[in-house]
Coordinates of C-alpha atoms in Angstrom, one line a residue:
M9 CA -0.4 0.2 -0.4
T10 CA 1.6 3.4 -0.9
A11 CA 1.6 6.6 1.2
K12 CA -1.2 8.1 -1.4
S13 CA -3.1 5.1 -0.5
R14 CA -2.6 5.0 3.4
G15 CA -3.7 8.6 3.4
R16 CA -7.0 7.8 1.8
F17 CA -7.6 4.7 4.2
R18 CA -6.9 7.7 6.9
T19 CA -9.6 10.2 6.7
L20 CA -12.1 7.6 4.9
P21 CA -13.8 7.5 8.3
L22 CA -13.7 11.6 8.9
H23 CA -15.5 11.3 5.2
V24 CA -18.2 8.9 6.5
V25 CA -18.7 10.9 9.4
L26 CA -18.9 14.3 7.7
I27 CA -21.4 12.2 4.4
V28 CA -23.5 11.3 7.4
V29 CA -24.1 14.6 9.6
G30 CA -24.3 15.8 6.1
A31 CA -27.3 13.7 5.2
V32 CA -28.9 14.6 8.7
M33 CA -28.6 17.8 8.0
A34 CA -30.3 17.7 4.7
A35 CA -32.8 15.5 5.4
P36 CA -35.1 17.9 7.3
L37 CA -35.0 20.8 4.5
L38 CA -35.7 18.2 1.5
Y39 CA -38.6 17.0 3.9
A40 CA -40.5 20.6 4.0
V41 CA -39.7 20.7 0.2
L42 CA -41.1 17.6 -0.7
S43 CA -44.1 17.5 1.7
G44 CA -45.0 21.2 0.0
F45 CA -45.8 20.0 -3.3
K46 CA -48.6 17.6 -1.2
S47 CA -51.7 17.9 -0.4
T48 CA -53.0 17.7 3.4
D49 CA -54.0 14.3 2.7
Q50 CA -50.9 13.1 1.2
L51 CA -49.3 14.7 3.5
S52 CA -51.5 12.6 6.1
D53 CA -51.7 9.2 3.7
N54 CA -47.8 9.9 2.6
P55 CA -45.8 11.7 4.3
V56 CA -42.3 10.2 3.4
G57 CA -43.0 9.2 -0.1
L58 CA -42.7 11.4 -3.4
P59 CA -45.4 13.9 -4.4
G60 CA -48.4 12.1 -6.3
P61 CA -49.6 14.2 -7.5
W62 CA -47.5 17.2 -7.7
E63 CA -49.0 20.1 -6.1
V64 CA -47.1 23.5 -7.4
S65 CA -50.0 25.6 -6.3
N66 CA -48.7 25.4 -2.9
Y67 CA -45.7 27.2 -4.1
T68 CA -47.3 29.5 -6.6
G69 CA -50.1 30.5 -4.7
I70 CA -47.5 32.3 -1.6
L71 CA -45.2 33.8 -4.3
G72 CA -48.5 35.1 -5.8
S73 CA -49.4 36.8 -3.1
G74 CA -48.5 40.5 -2.0
S75 CA -48.2 40.3 1.4
F76 CA -45.6 37.7 1.6
W77 CA -43.5 39.7 -1.1
R78 CA -43.8 43.0 1.1
L79 CA -42.3 41.0 4.6
V80 CA -39.5 39.9 2.0
G81 CA -38.9 43.4 1.0
N82 CA -39.0 44.3 5.2
S83 CA -36.5 42.3 6.2
T84 CA -34.0 42.7 3.4
L85 CA -35.0 47.2 4.4
I86 CA -33.9 46.1 7.9
A87 CA -30.9 43.6 7.7
V88 CA -29.0 45.4 4.8
A89 CA -29.5 48.9 7.5
T90 CA -28.6 46.9 10.2
T91 CA -25.3 45.6 8.7
V92 CA -24.6 48.9 6.9
L93 CA -24.3 50.1 10.4
V94 CA -23.4 47.2 12.5
V95 CA -20.3 47.7 9.9
A96 CA -19.1 51.5 9.7
V97 CA -19.2 51.5 13.7
S98 CA -17.4 48.4 14.3
A99 CA -15.1 49.3 11.6
L100 CA -14.3 52.2 13.3
A101 CA -13.9 51.2 16.7
A102 CA -12.0 47.7 16.1
F103 CA -9.3 49.8 14.3
S104 CA -9.2 52.0 17.6
F105 CA -9.3 48.6 19.5
A106 CA -6.3 47.6 17.2
R107 CA -3.8 50.5 15.9
F108 CA -4.0 52.7 19.1
A109 CA -2.2 52.6 22.0
F110 CA -4.6 54.6 25.2
R111 CA -4.8 53.9 29.1
G112 CA -8.1 51.8 29.7
R113 CA -8.0 50.6 25.8
E114 CA -8.4 46.7 27.0
A115 CA -10.5 47.6 30.3
L116 CA -12.9 49.3 27.3
F117 CA -12.5 46.5 25.2
T118 CA -13.4 43.8 27.5
L119 CA -16.5 46.2 28.3
F120 CA -18.0 45.5 25.4
T121 CA -16.8 41.4 24.6
M122 CA -18.9 41.2 28.0
G123 CA -22.2 42.5 25.9
L124 CA -21.7 38.6 24.5
M125 CA -23.2 37.5 27.9
F126 CA -26.3 38.8 28.0
P127 CA -29.0 37.7 25.7
F128 CA -31.7 40.3 24.4
A129 CA -34.2 38.6 26.7
V130 CA -32.7 40.3 29.9
A131 CA -33.1 43.6 28.0
A132 CA -36.6 43.9 26.4
L133 CA -38.7 45.1 29.1
P134 CA -36.2 48.0 29.4
L135 CA -35.4 48.2 26.0
F136 CA -39.7 48.4 25.2
L137 CA -40.2 51.1 27.4
L138 CA -36.9 53.3 25.6
L139 CA -38.4 52.7 22.3
R140 CA -41.6 53.7 23.3
S141 CA -40.3 57.2 25.1
M142 CA -38.2 57.7 21.8
G143 CA -41.1 57.2 19.6
L144 CA -39.8 54.3 17.7
L145 CA -42.1 51.4 18.4
D146 CA -43.7 50.8 14.6
N147 CA -40.9 52.7 13.2
P148 CA -38.2 50.3 11.6
L149 CA -35.1 52.2 13.6
G150 CA -36.6 50.5 16.5
V151 CA -35.3 47.4 15.2
I152 CA -32.3 48.5 12.9
L153 CA -31.2 50.2 15.9
P154 CA -30.5 47.6 18.8
Q155 CA -30.6 44.6 16.4
A156 CA -27.0 46.9 15.1
A157 CA -26.3 47.4 19.4
F158 CA -26.7 44.1 20.3
G159 CA -24.3 43.1 16.6
L160 CA -21.6 45.6 18.1
P161 CA -18.9 43.5 20.6
M162 CA -18.9 40.2 18.2
T163 CA -18.5 42.2 14.8
I164 CA -15.6 44.4 16.7
I165 CA -13.6 41.4 18.2
I166 CA -13.6 39.8 14.5
L167 CA -12.4 42.6 13.6
R168 CA -10.3 43.8 15.4
G169 CA -8.7 40.5 15.5
F170 CA -8.0 41.3 11.4
F171 CA -7.1 44.6 11.9
R172 CA -4.2 43.6 14.5
E173 CA -2.5 41.3 11.9
I174 CA -1.7 44.6 9.6
P175 CA 2.2 45.2 9.8
G176 CA 2.9 48.0 11.5
E177 CA 5.7 48.7 8.4
L178 CA 2.1 48.9 5.9
E179 CA 1.1 52.0 8.4
E180 CA 4.6 53.3 9.1
A181 CA 4.8 53.3 5.3
A182 CA 1.3 55.4 4.9
T183 CA 2.2 57.6 7.4
L184 CA 5.5 58.9 4.5
D185 CA 2.6 58.9 1.8
G186 CA 1.2 61.7 3.9
C187 CA -1.8 59.4 5.1
G188 CA -3.5 60.4 8.4
P189 CA -4.5 57.6 10.7
F190 CA -8.4 57.9 8.7
G191 CA -6.6 57.8 5.4
F192 CA -4.4 54.3 6.1
F193 CA -7.8 53.5 7.4
W194 CA -9.8 54.1 4.2
R195 CA -7.3 53.7 1.8
V196 CA -5.1 50.8 3.3
L197 CA -6.7 48.8 6.6
L198 CA -10.1 49.0 5.0
P199 CA -9.5 47.3 1.6
M200 CA -7.0 44.6 3.1
A201 CA -10.3 43.7 5.8
R202 CA -12.5 42.9 2.7
P203 CA -12.7 38.8 3.9
A204 CA -13.4 40.0 7.5
L205 CA -15.7 43.2 6.3
G206 CA -18.0 39.6 4.3
T207 CA -17.0 37.0 8.1
V208 CA -18.9 39.7 9.7
S209 CA -21.4 41.1 6.6
V210 CA -22.9 37.9 6.2
L211 CA -23.5 37.0 9.8
A212 CA -25.4 40.7 10.4
V213 CA -27.6 39.8 7.7
V214 CA -28.8 36.4 9.0
T215 CA -28.6 37.3 12.2
S216 CA -31.1 40.0 11.3
W217 CA -33.3 37.9 8.8
N218 CA -34.0 35.4 11.4
N219 CA -34.2 37.3 14.0
F220 CA -38.2 37.2 15.9
F221 CA -38.3 38.0 19.3
L222 CA -37.2 42.4 18.6
P223 CA -39.8 42.9 15.2
L224 CA -42.5 40.9 17.4
L225 CA -41.7 43.6 20.3
V226 CA -41.7 46.9 18.3
F227 CA -43.9 46.1 15.4
T228 CA -47.3 46.5 16.5
D229 CA -48.7 47.5 12.2
S230 CA -48.4 44.2 10.4
T231 CA -47.0 47.2 7.7
W232 CA -43.6 46.3 8.9
W233 CA -43.8 42.8 9.7
T234 CA -40.7 40.7 8.6
I235 CA -40.6 37.0 7.7
P236 CA -39.7 35.3 11.5
I237 CA -43.7 37.4 12.2
G238 CA -45.3 36.4 8.8
V239 CA -44.1 32.5 9.6
Q240 CA -45.6 32.5 12.5
Q241 CA -48.6 34.2 11.6
F242 CA -49.2 32.2 8.5
Q243 CA -49.1 28.7 10.6
G244 CA -51.6 30.7 13.3
Q245 CA -54.0 31.2 9.8
Y246 CA -53.4 27.8 7.9
S247 CA -53.1 26.1 11.0
A248 CA -54.8 23.8 9.0
D249 CA -53.1 22.9 5.8
T250 CA -50.0 21.6 6.8
A251 CA -48.6 21.4 2.9
R252 CA -49.3 24.8 2.7
V253 CA -47.6 25.4 5.8
F254 CA -44.5 23.6 5.1
A255 CA -44.4 25.4 1.8
Y256 CA -44.2 29.0 3.2
L257 CA -41.5 27.3 5.3
V258 CA -39.2 26.8 3.0
L259 CA -39.7 29.9 0.6
A260 CA -38.8 32.0 3.8
M261 CA -35.6 29.7 4.4
V262 CA -34.9 31.1 1.1
P263 CA -33.4 33.9 0.6
A264 CA -31.0 33.4 4.2
L265 CA -29.8 29.9 2.2
A266 CA -29.4 31.2 -0.7
F267 CA -27.1 34.0 0.7
Y268 CA -25.1 32.1 3.1
S269 CA -24.5 29.8 0.7
V270 CA -23.1 32.2 -1.8
A271 CA -21.1 33.7 0.4
E272 CA -19.8 30.4 2.7
R273 CA -16.7 30.9 1.6
Q274 CA -16.3 34.1 2.5
L275 CA -17.2 33.7 6.2
V276 CA -15.0 30.8 6.1
G277 CA -11.6 32.7 5.0
G278 CA -12.9 35.6 7.6
L279 CA -13.4 33.9 9.9
T280 CA -10.3 31.9 9.6
A281 CA -8.0 35.3 9.1
G282 CA -9.0 37.1 12.0
A283 CA -8.6 33.8 14.7
T284 CA -5.1 33.6 13.4
K285 CA -3.8 36.4 15.8
G286 CA -4.8 38.6 19.2

């Protein structure tokens, strides 16, 4: 047996485990997709088999509904605005923590990281009272601003680790060329930090898209409901039509899954780059 063959044999158990884990993770999604092509009677009589006949109307009916696309638009608007805000603020904060030495820097950074210890539910009541006093209930800013605030700790940690890897010689060269601190940040650091920026952007978008509790707390007007709230309302309205509920769940997952699949390489690369130092 050659060395190459022995290497393949050693990695065979790992490949088997990965295949099994992948199949287990894909099975519920495949079941939901197929269930959406059935009628409720078919789903009761043949829950695990292929649809026969295929009921495309479950999907087309939802896609033809204006309320579904309004939910998608609301979720997209809030996710994009949250991502832009959290990345912009976190990049500036991480730059300060990574490239400037000032008294109390580590204590302040520790204070930011402590934000990871507190779940959103702990702050739900005071946050609701604060948003009500500011007139931000039934306002997308009432979701965007808190989401950005809760996203700052993790984003700052990732970006700070990446910014600290940038050699000091580059900053010295930029200074000699006439760049100030902000010029170095804007012209040199940010272009080099694209993998890390892509990573935190993906995390912010997916987290915002899946957020259920905060929009439920802020929005009483259905005009601003997001996809997670729409899923809950649809499930309650069509609780007897299980197949249609499955179709709605699948369509609600598609945008986030598609975005995550496209950005997966950027996500892994950015996390790896930011974790190798500091």
